[in-house]
C-alpha positions as CSV (number, residue, x, y, z in Angstrom):
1,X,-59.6,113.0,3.5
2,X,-61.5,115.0,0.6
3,X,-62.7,112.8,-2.3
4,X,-60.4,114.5,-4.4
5,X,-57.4,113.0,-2.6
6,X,-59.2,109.7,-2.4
7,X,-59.7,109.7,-6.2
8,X,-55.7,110.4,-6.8
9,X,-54.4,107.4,-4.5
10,X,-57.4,105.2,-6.3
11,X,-55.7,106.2,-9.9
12,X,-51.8,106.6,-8.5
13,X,-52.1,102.9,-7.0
14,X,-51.1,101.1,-10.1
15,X,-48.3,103.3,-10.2
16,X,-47.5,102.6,-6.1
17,X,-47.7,98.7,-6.6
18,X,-45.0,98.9,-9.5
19,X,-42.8,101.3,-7.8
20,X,-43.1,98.6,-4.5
21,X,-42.3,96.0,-7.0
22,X,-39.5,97.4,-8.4
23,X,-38.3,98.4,-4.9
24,X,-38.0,94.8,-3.8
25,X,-36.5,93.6,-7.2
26,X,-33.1,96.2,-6.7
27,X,-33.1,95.0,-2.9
28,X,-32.8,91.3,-4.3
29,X,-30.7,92.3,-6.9
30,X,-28.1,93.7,-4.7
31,X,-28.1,90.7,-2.1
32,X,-26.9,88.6,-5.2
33,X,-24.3,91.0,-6.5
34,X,-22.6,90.3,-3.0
35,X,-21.8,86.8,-4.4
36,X,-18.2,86.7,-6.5
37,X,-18.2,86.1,-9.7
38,X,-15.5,83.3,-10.9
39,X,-16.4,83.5,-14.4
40,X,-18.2,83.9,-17.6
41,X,-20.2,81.4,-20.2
42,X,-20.1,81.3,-23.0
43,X,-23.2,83.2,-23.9
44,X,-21.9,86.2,-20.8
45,X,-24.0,84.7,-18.3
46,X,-22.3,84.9,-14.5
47,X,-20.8,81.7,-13.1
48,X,-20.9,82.4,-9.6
49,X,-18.7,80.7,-6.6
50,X,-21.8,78.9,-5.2
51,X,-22.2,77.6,-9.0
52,X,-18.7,75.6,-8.6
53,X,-19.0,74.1,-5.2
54,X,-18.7,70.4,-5.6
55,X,-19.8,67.2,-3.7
56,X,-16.3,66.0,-2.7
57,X,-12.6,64.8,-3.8
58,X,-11.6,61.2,-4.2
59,X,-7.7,61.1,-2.8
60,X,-6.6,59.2,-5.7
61,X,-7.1,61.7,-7.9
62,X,-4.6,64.4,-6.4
63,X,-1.8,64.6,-8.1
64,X,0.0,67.8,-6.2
65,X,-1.4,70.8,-4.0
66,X,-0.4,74.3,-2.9
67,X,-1.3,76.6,-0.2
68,X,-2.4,79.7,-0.5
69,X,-1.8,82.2,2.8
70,X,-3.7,85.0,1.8
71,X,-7.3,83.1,1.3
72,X,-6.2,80.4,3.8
73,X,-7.3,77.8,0.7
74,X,-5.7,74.4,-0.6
75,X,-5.2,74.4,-4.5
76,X,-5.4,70.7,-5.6
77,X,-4.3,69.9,-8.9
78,X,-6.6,66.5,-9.8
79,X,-6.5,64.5,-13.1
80,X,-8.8,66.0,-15.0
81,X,-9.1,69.3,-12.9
82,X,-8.2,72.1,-10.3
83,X,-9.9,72.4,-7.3
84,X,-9.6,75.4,-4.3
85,X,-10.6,74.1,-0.8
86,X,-11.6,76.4,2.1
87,X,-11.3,75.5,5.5
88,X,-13.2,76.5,8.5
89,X,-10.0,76.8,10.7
90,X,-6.7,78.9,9.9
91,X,-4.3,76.6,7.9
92,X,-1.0,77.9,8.6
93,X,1.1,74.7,8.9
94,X,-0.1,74.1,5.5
95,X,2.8,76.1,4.4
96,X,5.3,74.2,5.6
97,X,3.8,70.6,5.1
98,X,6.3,68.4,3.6
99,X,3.5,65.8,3.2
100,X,-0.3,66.0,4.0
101,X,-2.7,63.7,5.6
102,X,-6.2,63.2,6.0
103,X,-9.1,61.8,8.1
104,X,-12.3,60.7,6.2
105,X,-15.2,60.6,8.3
106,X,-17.6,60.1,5.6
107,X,-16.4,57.6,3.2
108,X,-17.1,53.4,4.5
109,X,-13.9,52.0,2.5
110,X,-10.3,52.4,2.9
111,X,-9.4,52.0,-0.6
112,X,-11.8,54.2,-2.7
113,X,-11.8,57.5,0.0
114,X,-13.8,60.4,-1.0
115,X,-13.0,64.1,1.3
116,X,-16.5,66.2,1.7
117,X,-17.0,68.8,4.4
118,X,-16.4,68.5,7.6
119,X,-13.2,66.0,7.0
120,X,-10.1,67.3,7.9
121,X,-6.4,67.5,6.2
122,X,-3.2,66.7,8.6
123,X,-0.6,68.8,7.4
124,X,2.6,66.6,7.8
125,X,6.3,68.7,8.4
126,X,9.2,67.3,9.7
127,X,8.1,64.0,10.4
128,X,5.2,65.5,12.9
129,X,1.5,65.7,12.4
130,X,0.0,69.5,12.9
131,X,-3.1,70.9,13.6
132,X,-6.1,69.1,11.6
133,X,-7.4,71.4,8.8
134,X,-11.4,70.9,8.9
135,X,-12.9,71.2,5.0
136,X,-15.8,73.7,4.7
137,X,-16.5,73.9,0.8
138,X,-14.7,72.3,-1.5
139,X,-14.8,74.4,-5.3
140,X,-13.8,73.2,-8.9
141,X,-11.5,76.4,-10.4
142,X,-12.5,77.4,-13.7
143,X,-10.0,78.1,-16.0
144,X,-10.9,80.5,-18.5
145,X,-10.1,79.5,-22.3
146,X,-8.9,82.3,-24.6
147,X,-11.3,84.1,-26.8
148,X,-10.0,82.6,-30.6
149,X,-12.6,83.5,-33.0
150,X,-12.1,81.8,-35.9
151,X,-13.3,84.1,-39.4
């Protein structure tokens, strides 16, 4: 290597170390873009899926549910709020439950039960018990609010 090529990669490498750094930002950039978007703030922002995931459910607080076939999730309408859960197993007795169950491994008491992951649903049809339905992420739904601006 001449000294004149040694000179140009000495004055380009500024120039090298940005275009590096810039590499790695699009990769990372692109590994969260995978993520779906549920919805916006207020100020644009993205409110991602992860963003929603909550803790767990108390049972109390249902007040009806639906299935949905095409995601395989459990819509639960609560008091205050809407939740979506995912299961880790396909669901499809959830369809037809009349009734549902569940099994709570996590929480001590029997009057103040809390579902989390990795307790299950029973899907309850025709008098009969089904195959359990074990939780995988439980996620609050955002509903969007309508954009009145007021003058």
């Amino acid at each position: 290597m001449n000294e004149h090529d040694k000179n140009f990669i000495k004055n380009m490498s500024p120039l090298l170390i940005t275009a590096m750094v810039m590499f790695f930002m699009l990769v990372a950039y692109e590994t969260k873009a995978d993520e779906e978007i549920v919805g916006h703030t207020f100020d644009g922002h993205a409110i991602y899926k992860s963003d929603t995931e909550i803790e767990g459910i108390r049972v109390d607080n249902i007040r009806g549910s639906s299935y949905n076939r095409e995601n395989n999730t459990l819509n639960l309408k609560l008091k205050n709020k809407s939740v979506e859960v995912h299961f880790l197993n396909n669901c499809f007795e959830l369809a037809f439950a009349n009734n549902l169950g569940f099994k709570s491994f996590s929480s001590t008491s029997k009057y103040l039960i809390t579902l989390r992951k990795g307790d299950v649903f029973i899907p309850i049809s025709f008098g009969k018990a089904g195959m359990p339905c074990t939780i995988k992420a439980i996620y609050e739904v955002i509903e969007e609010e309508e954009n009145v601006e007021e003058n």
